[in-house]
CSV table of C-alpha atoms and ligand atoms in Angstrom, one decimal:
chain,number,residue,atom,x,y,z
A,1,MET,CA,-43.8,-10.4,-47.9
A,2,THR,CA,-42.0,-12.5,-45.5
A,3,LEU,CA,-39.3,-13.6,-47.7
A,4,ALA,CA,-37.7,-16.2,-45.7
A,5,ALA,CA,-40.6,-17.9,-43.9
A,6,ASN,CA,-42.0,-18.4,-47.3
A,7,THR,CA,-39.3,-19.4,-49.8
A,8,SER,CA,-39.0,-23.4,-48.3
A,9,GLU,CA,-42.8,-23.6,-48.6
A,10,ILE,CA,-42.4,-22.1,-52.4
A,11,ARG,CA,-39.3,-24.2,-53.0
A,12,GLU,CA,-41.7,-27.9,-52.4
A,13,SER,CA,-44.8,-26.0,-54.3
A,14,LEU,CA,-42.0,-25.7,-57.3
A,15,ILE,CA,-40.5,-28.8,-57.2
A,16,ALA,CA,-43.9,-30.6,-57.2
A,17,ARG,CA,-44.8,-28.4,-59.8
A,18,MET,CA,-41.7,-29.4,-62.4
A,19,GLU,CA,-42.1,-33.1,-61.2
A,20,SER,CA,-45.6,-32.8,-63.1
A,21,VAL,CA,-44.0,-31.0,-65.8
A,22,PHE,CA,-41.6,-33.3,-66.4
A,23,GLY,CA,-43.7,-36.6,-65.3
A,24,ASP,CA,-42.2,-39.4,-66.6
A,25,ASP,CA,-38.8,-38.4,-67.5
A,26,SER,CA,-36.4,-38.4,-64.3
A,27,ARG,CA,-33.6,-38.0,-66.0
A,28,ARG,CA,-34.9,-34.2,-65.9
A,29,ILE,CA,-36.4,-33.8,-62.3
A,30,ASP,CA,-32.8,-35.5,-60.9
A,31,HIS,CA,-31.1,-32.7,-63.3
A,32,ALA,CA,-32.8,-29.9,-62.2
A,33,MET,CA,-32.6,-30.7,-58.4
A,34,LYS,CA,-28.2,-31.4,-58.8
A,35,VAL,CA,-28.9,-28.3,-60.3
A,36,LEU,CA,-30.9,-26.8,-57.4
A,37,GLY,CA,-28.6,-28.9,-54.7
A,38,HIS,CA,-25.0,-26.7,-56.4
A,39,ALA,CA,-27.4,-23.6,-56.5
A,40,GLU,CA,-27.9,-23.6,-52.8
A,41,THR,CA,-24.2,-24.5,-52.0
A,42,ILE,CA,-23.2,-21.3,-54.1
A,43,MET,CA,-25.8,-19.6,-52.3
A,44,ASP,CA,-25.0,-19.4,-48.5
A,45,ALA,CA,-21.5,-18.6,-50.0
A,46,SER,CA,-22.2,-15.4,-51.8
A,47,ALA,CA,-23.8,-12.3,-50.6
A,48,GLY,CA,-26.8,-9.9,-51.2
A,49,VAL,CA,-28.3,-12.5,-53.4
A,50,CYS,CA,-32.1,-12.8,-53.9
A,51,SER,CA,-32.8,-16.9,-52.7
A,52,LEU,CA,-36.2,-16.6,-54.1
A,53,VAL,CA,-35.3,-16.3,-57.8
A,54,VAL,CA,-32.5,-18.7,-57.3
A,55,THR,CA,-34.0,-20.9,-55.9
A,56,ALA,CA,-37.2,-20.4,-58.8
A,57,ALA,CA,-34.5,-20.7,-61.4
A,58,ALA,CA,-32.6,-23.5,-60.3
A,59,ILE,CA,-35.6,-25.4,-60.0
A,60,LEU,CA,-36.8,-24.5,-63.2
A,61,HIS,CA,-35.0,-23.2,-66.1
A,62,ASP,CA,-34.5,-26.5,-68.2
A,63,ILE,CA,-38.3,-26.7,-67.9
A,64,GLY,CA,-39.2,-25.7,-71.3
A,65,ILE,CA,-37.3,-28.9,-73.1
A,66,HIS,CA,-40.3,-30.9,-73.5
A,67,ALA,CA,-42.1,-28.0,-75.5
A,68,ALA,CA,-38.7,-27.3,-77.5
A,69,GLU,CA,-38.5,-31.4,-78.9
A,70,ARG,CA,-42.4,-31.4,-79.2
A,71,LYS,CA,-42.8,-27.9,-81.6
A,72,HIS,CA,-39.3,-27.7,-82.7
A,73,GLY,CA,-38.5,-31.6,-82.5
A,74,SER,CA,-35.3,-30.0,-80.5
A,75,SER,CA,-34.4,-29.7,-77.1
A,76,ALA,CA,-31.1,-27.4,-78.6
A,77,GLY,CA,-30.3,-24.6,-76.1
A,78,LYS,CA,-32.0,-22.0,-78.4
A,79,HIS,CA,-35.5,-23.3,-78.6
A,80,GLN,CA,-35.3,-24.4,-74.9
A,81,GLU,CA,-34.5,-20.6,-74.3
A,82,ILE,CA,-37.4,-19.1,-76.4
A,83,GLU,CA,-39.9,-22.1,-74.4
A,84,GLY,CA,-39.0,-22.3,-71.3
A,85,PRO,CA,-39.9,-18.7,-69.6
A,86,PRO,CA,-43.4,-18.5,-70.8
A,87,ILE,CA,-43.9,-22.1,-68.8
A,88,ALA,CA,-41.7,-20.6,-65.5
A,89,GLY,CA,-43.8,-17.3,-65.7
A,90,GLU,CA,-46.9,-19.0,-65.4
A,91,ILE,CA,-46.2,-21.4,-62.6
A,92,LEU,CA,-45.0,-18.5,-60.6
A,93,GLU,CA,-47.8,-16.3,-61.6
A,94,SER,CA,-50.1,-19.5,-60.2
A,95,MET,CA,-48.0,-18.9,-56.8
A,96,ASN,CA,-48.7,-15.0,-56.2
A,97,ILE,CA,-45.4,-14.1,-56.8
A,98,ASP,CA,-44.4,-10.8,-56.8
A,99,ALA,CA,-43.6,-9.8,-61.1
A,100,GLU,CA,-40.2,-8.2,-60.6
A,101,THR,CA,-39.5,-12.0,-59.5
A,102,ILE,CA,-41.1,-13.5,-62.2
A,103,ASP,CA,-39.2,-11.6,-64.6
A,104,HIS,CA,-35.4,-12.0,-63.3
A,105,VAL,CA,-37.0,-16.0,-63.3
A,106,ARG,CA,-37.6,-15.7,-67.1
A,107,ARG,CA,-34.7,-13.4,-67.7
A,108,ILE,CA,-32.6,-16.3,-66.4
A,109,VAL,CA,-34.5,-19.0,-68.2
A,110,ALA,CA,-33.9,-16.9,-71.3
A,111,ASN,CA,-30.4,-16.8,-70.9
A,112,HIS,CA,-29.1,-20.1,-69.4
A,113,HIS,CA,-27.1,-21.4,-72.8
A,114,SER,CA,-25.7,-18.3,-74.2
A,115,ALA,CA,-25.4,-15.9,-71.1
A,116,ARG,CA,-26.7,-13.0,-74.1
A,117,ASP,CA,-28.7,-10.6,-72.6
A,118,ILE,CA,-28.0,-11.2,-68.4
A,119,ASP,CA,-25.2,-10.9,-65.7
A,120,THR,CA,-26.8,-11.0,-62.6
A,121,PRO,CA,-25.3,-12.3,-59.1
A,122,GLU,CA,-28.6,-14.2,-59.6
A,123,PHE,CA,-28.1,-15.4,-63.0
A,124,ARG,CA,-23.9,-16.1,-62.9
A,125,ILE,CA,-24.9,-18.9,-59.8
A,126,ILE,CA,-28.1,-21.0,-61.9
A,127,TRP,CA,-24.9,-20.2,-64.9
A,128,ASP,CA,-22.0,-22.2,-62.4
A,129,ALA,CA,-24.6,-25.1,-61.1
A,130,ASP,CA,-25.5,-26.0,-64.8
A,131,TRP,CA,-22.2,-26.1,-65.8
A,132,LEU,CA,-21.2,-28.4,-62.7
A,133,VAL,CA,-23.7,-30.6,-63.2
A,134,ASN,CA,-22.8,-30.5,-66.9
A,135,ILE,CA,-19.7,-30.9,-67.4
A,136,PRO,CA,-19.4,-35.1,-66.6
A,137,ASP,CA,-22.0,-35.4,-68.9
A,138,GLU,CA,-20.1,-33.7,-71.8
A,139,TYR,CA,-16.3,-33.9,-71.3
A,140,ASP,CA,-13.4,-36.1,-70.9
A,141,THR,CA,-12.9,-34.9,-67.4
A,142,SER,CA,-9.7,-37.6,-66.7
A,143,ASP,CA,-8.6,-34.8,-69.7
A,144,SER,CA,-7.1,-31.9,-66.5
A,145,LYS,CA,-5.5,-29.6,-68.4
A,146,SER,CA,-8.5,-29.0,-70.7
A,147,MET,CA,-10.6,-29.8,-67.8
A,148,SER,CA,-8.6,-26.6,-65.8
A,149,GLU,CA,-9.1,-24.7,-68.6
A,150,LEU,CA,-12.2,-24.7,-69.2
A,151,ILE,CA,-13.6,-24.0,-65.8
A,152,ASP,CA,-10.7,-21.1,-65.8
A,153,LYS,CA,-13.2,-20.2,-68.5
A,154,VAL,CA,-16.9,-20.9,-67.9
A,155,PHE,CA,-17.4,-20.3,-64.1
A,156,LYS,CA,-18.5,-16.7,-62.7
A,157,THR,CA,-18.3,-17.1,-59.1
A,158,PRO,CA,-16.1,-18.2,-57.2
A,159,LYS,CA,-17.6,-21.0,-55.1
A,160,GLY,CA,-18.4,-22.6,-58.4
A,161,ARG,CA,-15.2,-22.0,-59.6
A,162,THR,CA,-14.1,-23.5,-56.4
A,163,ILE,CA,-16.7,-26.4,-55.6
A,164,ALA,CA,-15.5,-27.4,-59.5
A,165,GLN,CA,-11.9,-27.6,-59.0
A,166,GLU,CA,-13.0,-30.2,-56.2
A,167,LEU,CA,-15.1,-32.2,-58.0
A,168,PHE,CA,-13.1,-32.3,-61.6
A,169,LEU,CA,-9.3,-31.8,-60.6
A,170,GLY,CA,-9.2,-33.3,-57.5
A,171,LYS,CA,-8.5,-30.5,-55.7
A,172,GLU,CA,-9.1,-29.8,-52.0
B,201,FE2,FE1,-29.6,-28.0,-66.9
């Protein structure tokens, strides 16, 4: 498979599929696109990473959120981690993505709130990109001492940590 040429087409198709799953929920679409943006920036600074896995996992990481709300009445991470992988897998299978890539993306989606069972370079990028988008929604970014401690604790890639320091601690 000629990956480089294909990845940008797959990227566009995945965005369209994600948008159709989320429908009029523009907040979720916006979130996925922001995570994708950060993931691509971190990926550019990382060597030896599968760009298709990162791209697909960034776009699809929260894809189970509506199913979780429907079936469990809650978008809590543990429900999303169950509902997301089959939906992500179905979308990727319909695009003829290879089984190994699909399995990796499914495992990232299944762990993106808990980081329980996976620690690949691609996973770390999605983890950091999601934190970069979620921190301002969930924490008081004006408290620089606890921000600094949080950043030291959660980020798994050097580039993710650097971006967090720039965004939330005003470090250049
Ligand atoms: Fe997310």
